[in-house]
Amino acid sequence: MWAALRLALRPSARAAVPGLRAYHGDSVASLGTAPDSSSAIYQENYEQMKVLVNQLHERVQHIKLGGDEKARARHISRGKLLPRERIDNLIDPGSPFLELSQFAGYQLYDNEEVPAGGIITGIGRVSGVECMIIANDATVKGGTYYPVTVKKHLRAQEIAMQNRLPCIYLVDSGGANLPRQADVFPDRDHFGRIFYNQANMSSKNITQVKAATGEEVSAEDLGGADLHCRKSGVTDHCALDDRHALHLTRKIVKSLNYQKKLEVTVEPPEDPLFPADELYGIVGANLKRSFDVREVIARIVDGSRFNEFKALYGDTLVTGIKVKN
């Protein structure tokens, strides 16, 4: 028996032929097909989705304005930059700002508008360092905190903790929104949690930088910059105005000696093989109309390459991995 087994395991003459080993399907298959753009269904889908996308863009532009025109004019008349102008002047020139939860608070409080939840959060590059930026919008109800404002603030801090992002707070806040203070102050994940998170991040050497760009009290002699810089020692720097405060913040971040360590290999992005706007005609706005989600994936992932697994099991769900070429 053992002799027969040894004979069976002995390399054959054909296997011993020198040369490269041949693998099956080294290249990754690409997804996607060209749609029939002349079909009535495609054109109907395209037009309906285009209307919805345009509506989305219009609402985003409205949210970016912040408070109403009167509130913005009053803010500017006090020599202050609008909150999005502060962020633009803080981050590196030409660098992107990844905004989070832009539609927070949208139509949440009946007829009371709270654009972006009254606070702007997102990731931006400051002096070459990716930071979580949290900026109060004083044009929205004086920058007061609604329940959704607290939730958005805490979510930004959680993202910063998980990704070890230094936090920059551009503070211009009127505190809690008094009519809703019962939903702002008392519970575990309410307003006080913000300071709990700050303390925890500081203990983990995740830098916290605060730029108080507006008055937090009604009068200078009750606790303004001069008192805290000269007497109490609570503050580290005294800024002359918004732009000076942002300049000081950039200097602080630059001196952190912080370098992001990537645990993954970053490669240049690659466009899909198919135009992104074809998604309008493929998906459409009719929720009763089905479509092939693989055609959607083909217009999202790099090179339209997708390694699908369990393709024959549970065919109402598509699972897979985007792979490099």
Short mmCIF file of C-alpha atoms in Angstrom, two decimals:
data_model
loop_
_atom_site.label_atom_id
_atom_site.label_comp_id
_atom_site.label_asym_id
_atom_site.label_seq_id
_atom_site.Cartn_x
_atom_site.Cartn_y
_atom_site.Cartn_z
CA MET A 1 0.00 0.00 0.00
CA TRP A 2 2.78 2.43 0.94
CA ALA A 3 4.61 1.69 -2.29
CA ALA A 4 1.46 2.47 -4.27
CA LEU A 5 0.99 5.72 -2.31
CA ARG A 6 4.58 6.82 -2.96
CA LEU A 7 4.10 6.08 -6.62
CA ALA A 8 0.90 8.16 -6.71
CA LEU A 9 2.63 11.13 -5.04
CA ARG A 10 5.70 10.97 -7.30
CA PRO A 11 5.85 14.05 -9.60
CA SER A 12 4.89 13.22 -13.14
CA ALA A 13 7.09 14.03 -16.09
CA ARG A 14 4.59 16.65 -17.25
CA ALA A 15 4.66 18.49 -13.89
CA ALA A 16 8.43 18.64 -13.98
CA VAL A 17 8.53 20.72 -17.16
CA PRO A 18 10.30 23.98 -16.25
CA GLY A 19 8.49 27.30 -16.69
CA LEU A 20 6.16 29.68 -14.91
CA ARG A 21 3.31 28.25 -12.89
CA ALA A 22 -0.01 28.96 -14.60
CA TYR A 23 -2.72 30.44 -12.39
CA HIS A 24 -6.37 30.61 -13.25
CA GLY A 25 -7.72 34.14 -13.68
CA ASP A 26 -4.93 36.31 -12.29
CA SER A 27 -6.70 39.45 -13.49
CA VAL A 28 -9.77 40.72 -11.64
CA ALA A 29 -12.99 40.89 -13.62
CA SER A 30 -14.67 44.25 -14.04
CA LEU A 31 -18.35 44.88 -13.40
CA GLY A 32 -20.83 46.87 -15.42
CA THR A 33 -22.44 47.17 -18.81
CA ALA A 34 -23.34 50.13 -20.97
CA PRO A 35 -27.00 51.07 -20.32
CA ASP A 36 -29.60 51.60 -23.02
CA SER A 37 -29.82 55.37 -22.58
CA SER A 38 -32.52 55.61 -25.26
CA SER A 39 -35.02 53.48 -23.35
CA ALA A 40 -38.09 55.16 -21.86
CA ILE A 41 -37.41 53.75 -18.37
CA TYR A 42 -33.80 55.00 -18.36
CA GLN A 43 -34.81 58.49 -19.47
CA GLU A 44 -37.65 58.67 -16.93
CA ASN A 45 -35.32 57.52 -14.15
CA TYR A 46 -32.66 60.01 -15.23
CA GLU A 47 -34.98 63.03 -15.21
CA GLN A 48 -36.62 62.15 -11.88
CA MET A 49 -33.29 61.58 -10.15
CA LYS A 50 -31.82 64.76 -11.62
CA VAL A 51 -34.67 66.77 -10.09
CA LEU A 52 -34.05 65.20 -6.69
CA VAL A 53 -30.29 65.79 -6.85
CA ASN A 54 -30.82 69.44 -7.80
CA GLN A 55 -33.22 69.77 -4.88
CA LEU A 56 -30.59 68.27 -2.58
CA HIS A 57 -27.97 70.77 -3.76
CA GLU A 58 -30.35 73.68 -3.21
CA ARG A 59 -31.08 72.56 0.35
CA VAL A 60 -27.36 72.14 1.05
CA GLN A 61 -26.70 75.70 -0.12
CA HIS A 62 -29.50 76.96 2.13
CA ILE A 63 -28.09 75.07 5.12
CA LYS A 64 -24.62 76.52 4.47
CA LEU A 65 -26.00 80.03 4.90
CA GLY A 66 -26.64 79.32 8.58
CA GLY A 67 -29.03 81.72 10.28
CA ASP A 68 -31.28 84.21 8.50
CA GLU A 69 -29.99 87.31 6.73
CA LYS A 70 -30.62 89.56 9.75
CA ALA A 71 -28.65 87.27 12.08
CA ARG A 72 -25.76 87.02 9.64
CA ALA A 73 -25.63 90.80 9.16
CA ARG A 74 -25.60 91.36 12.93
CA HIS A 75 -22.80 88.82 13.30
CA ILE A 76 -20.66 90.47 10.61
CA SER A 77 -21.34 93.97 12.03
CA ARG A 78 -19.56 92.88 15.23
CA GLY A 79 -16.37 92.26 13.26
CA LYS A 80 -16.75 88.49 13.27
CA LEU A 81 -16.21 85.98 10.51
CA LEU A 82 -19.10 83.67 9.68
CA PRO A 83 -18.44 80.11 10.95
CA ARG A 84 -17.70 78.64 7.53
CA GLU A 85 -15.36 81.55 6.81
CA ARG A 86 -13.54 80.70 10.04
CA ILE A 87 -13.06 77.12 8.89
CA ASP A 88 -11.89 78.26 5.44
CA ASN A 89 -9.30 80.53 7.07
CA LEU A 90 -8.20 77.79 9.47
CA ILE A 91 -7.56 74.86 7.14
CA ASP A 92 -4.64 74.70 4.71
CA PRO A 93 -5.21 76.66 1.47
CA GLY A 94 -6.75 74.51 -1.24
CA SER A 95 -7.28 71.55 1.08
CA PRO A 96 -10.70 69.84 1.39
CA PHE A 97 -13.07 69.93 4.35
CA LEU A 98 -15.05 66.74 4.99
CA GLU A 99 -18.21 68.00 6.65
CA LEU A 100 -20.21 65.66 8.89
CA SER A 101 -23.96 65.51 9.57
CA GLN A 102 -24.79 68.48 7.38
CA PHE A 103 -28.53 67.75 7.53
CA ALA A 104 -28.64 67.39 11.32
CA GLY A 105 -31.69 69.21 12.65
CA TYR A 106 -33.35 69.44 9.24
CA GLN A 107 -37.13 69.80 9.77
CA LEU A 108 -36.64 68.32 13.24
CA TYR A 109 -38.22 71.06 15.35
CA ASP A 110 -41.43 71.80 13.44
CA ASN A 111 -41.21 75.31 11.96
CA GLU A 112 -38.04 76.18 13.88
CA GLU A 113 -35.02 76.15 11.55
CA VAL A 114 -31.73 74.87 13.00
CA PRO A 115 -29.38 74.70 9.98
CA ALA A 116 -26.73 71.96 10.37
CA GLY A 117 -27.95 71.52 13.94
CA GLY A 118 -26.45 74.90 14.86
CA ILE A 119 -22.91 73.54 14.75
CA ILE A 120 -20.45 72.69 11.96
CA THR A 121 -18.29 69.59 12.37
CA GLY A 122 -15.85 67.97 10.01
CA ILE A 123 -12.29 66.90 9.25
CA GLY A 124 -9.85 69.40 7.77
CA ARG A 125 -6.09 69.67 7.33
CA VAL A 126 -4.48 72.30 9.55
CA SER A 127 -0.74 72.93 9.19
CA GLY A 128 -0.53 69.55 7.46
CA VAL A 129 -2.37 67.72 10.27
CA GLU A 130 -5.84 66.22 9.84
CA CYS A 131 -7.99 67.58 12.66
CA MET A 132 -11.58 67.33 13.81
CA ILE A 133 -13.02 70.86 13.69
CA ILE A 134 -16.10 71.77 15.74
CA ALA A 135 -17.43 75.28 15.12
CA ASN A 136 -20.45 76.86 16.76
CA ASP A 137 -22.73 78.89 14.49
CA ALA A 138 -23.81 81.97 16.44
CA THR A 139 -26.13 83.02 13.60
CA VAL A 140 -28.40 80.09 14.53
CA LYS A 141 -30.26 81.05 17.72
CA GLY A 142 -27.14 82.73 19.13
CA GLY A 143 -25.18 79.49 18.89
CA THR A 144 -27.26 77.86 21.62
CA TYR A 145 -27.26 74.08 21.97
CA TYR A 146 -30.34 72.13 20.97
CA PRO A 147 -30.52 68.40 21.77
CA VAL A 148 -29.41 67.64 18.19
CA THR A 149 -26.48 70.06 18.60
CA VAL A 150 -25.20 68.09 21.57
CA LYS A 151 -25.66 64.80 19.73
CA LYS A 152 -23.74 66.09 16.72
CA HIS A 153 -20.94 67.47 18.91
CA LEU A 154 -20.58 64.17 20.77
CA ARG A 155 -20.56 62.19 17.53
CA ALA A 156 -17.72 64.34 16.18
CA GLN A 157 -15.72 63.72 19.37
CA GLU A 158 -16.34 59.98 19.11
CA ILE A 159 -14.98 59.97 15.54
CA ALA A 160 -11.96 61.94 16.73
CA MET A 161 -11.28 59.46 19.55
CA GLN A 162 -11.56 56.43 17.27
CA ASN A 163 -9.22 57.93 14.68
CA ARG A 164 -6.92 59.87 17.03
CA LEU A 165 -7.64 63.23 15.44
CA PRO A 166 -6.64 66.41 17.28
CA CYS A 167 -9.76 68.48 18.05
CA ILE A 168 -10.13 72.19 17.37
CA TYR A 169 -13.12 73.97 18.91
CA LEU A 170 -14.15 77.32 17.43
CA VAL A 171 -16.39 78.40 20.28
CA ASP A 172 -19.06 81.06 19.82
CA SER A 173 -21.92 79.68 21.87
CA GLY A 174 -24.77 80.97 23.94
CA GLY A 175 -24.89 77.77 26.01
CA ALA A 176 -28.00 75.62 26.21
CA ASN A 177 -31.16 76.53 24.35
CA LEU A 178 -33.31 77.36 27.38
CA PRO A 179 -36.70 76.21 26.06
CA ARG A 180 -35.14 72.79 25.46
CA GLN A 181 -32.67 72.64 28.34
CA ALA A 182 -34.42 69.62 29.87
CA ASP A 183 -33.17 67.62 26.87
CA VAL A 184 -29.71 69.22 26.86
CA PHE A 185 -28.27 69.04 30.36
CA PRO A 186 -29.24 66.19 32.70
CA ASP A 187 -28.53 62.85 31.06
CA ARG A 188 -25.40 60.80 30.52
CA ASP A 189 -25.00 61.68 26.84
CA HIS A 190 -25.99 65.31 27.17
CA PHE A 191 -24.00 68.56 27.39
CA GLY A 192 -21.64 67.53 30.19
CA ARG A 193 -20.44 64.57 28.16
CA ILE A 194 -18.60 67.03 25.90
CA PHE A 195 -16.16 67.93 28.69
CA TYR A 196 -15.90 64.30 29.80
CA ASN A 197 -14.78 63.41 26.28
CA GLN A 198 -12.29 66.26 26.20
CA ALA A 199 -10.69 65.06 29.43
CA ASN A 200 -10.49 61.48 28.15
CA MET A 201 -8.94 62.52 24.85
CA SER A 202 -6.39 64.69 26.62
CA SER A 203 -5.41 61.72 28.79
CA LYS A 204 -4.77 59.77 25.57
CA ASN A 205 -2.58 62.57 24.17
CA ILE A 206 -5.20 63.60 21.61
CA THR A 207 -4.73 67.35 21.48
CA GLN A 208 -7.64 69.69 22.27
CA VAL A 209 -7.37 73.28 21.03
CA LYS A 210 -10.00 75.86 21.89
CA ALA A 211 -10.34 79.16 20.08
CA ALA A 212 -13.01 81.27 21.78
CA THR A 213 -13.97 83.40 18.81
CA GLY A 214 -16.89 85.12 20.53
CA GLU A 215 -17.83 86.42 23.95
CA GLU A 216 -19.00 83.66 26.27
CA VAL A 217 -20.19 86.19 28.87
CA SER A 218 -21.95 89.50 28.56
CA ALA A 219 -19.11 91.82 29.58
CA GLU A 220 -15.32 91.86 29.47
CA ASP A 221 -14.95 92.57 33.19
CA LEU A 222 -17.02 89.48 34.05
CA GLY A 223 -14.58 87.11 32.47
CA GLY A 224 -13.20 88.25 29.13
CA ALA A 225 -9.86 87.51 27.49
CA ASP A 226 -7.92 90.20 29.38
CA LEU A 227 -8.97 88.91 32.80
CA HIS A 228 -8.21 85.26 31.99
CA CYS A 229 -4.88 86.08 30.37
CA ARG A 230 -3.64 88.46 33.10
CA LYS A 231 -5.34 87.27 36.30
CA SER A 232 -6.76 83.75 36.26
CA GLY A 233 -4.29 82.21 33.82
CA VAL A 234 -7.06 80.07 32.34
CA THR A 235 -6.18 81.04 28.75
CA ASP A 236 -2.88 80.56 26.94
CA HIS A 237 -3.19 83.24 24.26
CA CYS A 238 -5.03 86.51 23.73
CA ALA A 239 -6.29 87.06 20.18
CA LEU A 240 -7.11 90.46 18.76
CA ASP A 241 -9.85 89.18 16.44
CA ASP A 242 -11.09 86.07 14.62
CA ARG A 243 -8.27 85.99 12.07
CA HIS A 244 -5.64 86.37 14.78
CA ALA A 245 -7.25 83.55 16.79
CA LEU A 246 -7.16 81.27 13.75
CA HIS A 247 -3.52 82.22 13.09
CA LEU A 248 -2.62 81.26 16.66
CA THR A 249 -4.52 77.98 16.31
CA ARG A 250 -2.57 77.07 13.17
CA LYS A 251 0.70 77.82 15.00
CA ILE A 252 -0.33 75.58 17.90
CA VAL A 253 -1.18 72.66 15.59
CA LYS A 254 2.07 73.15 13.69
CA SER A 255 4.05 72.78 16.92
CA LEU A 256 2.36 69.51 17.94
CA ASN A 257 5.04 67.38 16.27
CA TYR A 258 2.23 65.06 15.28
CA GLN A 259 2.58 62.58 12.44
CA LYS A 260 -0.24 60.35 11.26
CA LYS A 261 0.71 56.68 11.00
CA LEU A 262 -1.12 54.80 8.27
CA GLU A 263 -1.75 51.10 8.82
CA VAL A 264 -2.86 50.59 5.23
CA THR A 265 -1.26 51.07 1.84
CA VAL A 266 -2.63 54.15 0.11
CA GLU A 267 -2.80 54.07 -3.67
CA PRO A 268 -3.79 56.75 -6.19
CA PRO A 269 -7.55 56.72 -6.91
CA GLU A 270 -8.87 55.44 -10.23
CA ASP A 271 -12.07 56.43 -11.99
CA PRO A 272 -14.70 53.75 -12.63
CA LEU A 273 -15.09 52.53 -16.21
CA PHE A 274 -18.56 54.10 -16.49
CA PRO A 275 -19.79 57.71 -15.99
CA ALA A 276 -21.23 58.41 -12.55
CA ASP A 277 -24.26 60.26 -13.88
CA GLU A 278 -25.52 57.01 -15.44
CA LEU A 279 -26.61 56.17 -11.90
CA TYR A 280 -29.53 58.58 -12.41
CA GLY A 281 -30.93 56.42 -15.20
CA ILE A 282 -30.15 53.12 -13.50
CA VAL A 283 -31.60 53.85 -10.06
CA GLY A 284 -34.26 56.52 -10.59
CA ALA A 285 -36.78 57.76 -8.03
CA ASN A 286 -39.42 55.02 -8.35
CA LEU A 287 -38.88 52.79 -5.29
CA LYS A 288 -41.12 50.09 -6.79
CA ARG A 289 -38.80 49.67 -9.77
CA SER A 290 -35.94 47.20 -9.32
CA PHE A 291 -32.40 47.60 -10.66
CA ASP A 292 -29.15 45.64 -10.67
CA VAL A 293 -27.03 46.92 -7.79
CA ARG A 294 -23.91 45.59 -9.52
CA GLU A 295 -24.39 48.35 -12.09
CA VAL A 296 -24.32 50.82 -9.20
CA ILE A 297 -21.15 49.30 -7.75
CA ALA A 298 -19.53 49.44 -11.21
CA ARG A 299 -19.94 53.24 -11.15
CA ILE A 300 -18.54 53.69 -7.65
CA VAL A 301 -15.46 51.49 -7.15
CA ASP A 302 -12.05 52.12 -8.69
CA GLY A 303 -11.71 50.64 -12.16
CA SER A 304 -15.16 49.03 -11.67
CA ARG A 305 -13.32 46.06 -10.15
CA PHE A 306 -15.24 44.01 -7.61
CA ASN A 307 -14.50 40.58 -6.18
CA GLU A 308 -17.93 39.19 -5.30
CA PHE A 309 -18.37 36.34 -2.83
CA LYS A 310 -21.40 34.16 -2.03
CA ALA A 311 -22.75 35.10 -5.45
CA LEU A 312 -25.03 32.03 -5.59
CA TYR A 313 -26.33 32.28 -2.00
CA GLY A 314 -28.94 34.78 -0.85
CA ASP A 315 -29.19 36.40 -4.25
CA THR A 316 -31.13 39.42 -2.93
CA LEU A 317 -27.88 40.68 -1.36
CA VAL A 318 -24.61 41.41 -3.16
CA THR A 319 -21.41 41.14 -1.11
CA GLY A 320 -17.81 41.53 -2.14
CA ILE A 321 -14.56 43.41 -1.91
CA LYS A 322 -13.21 46.23 -4.00
CA VAL A 323 -9.79 45.06 -5.19
CA LYS A 324 -6.81 46.65 -6.88
CA ASN A 325 -5.74 45.67 -10.36
#
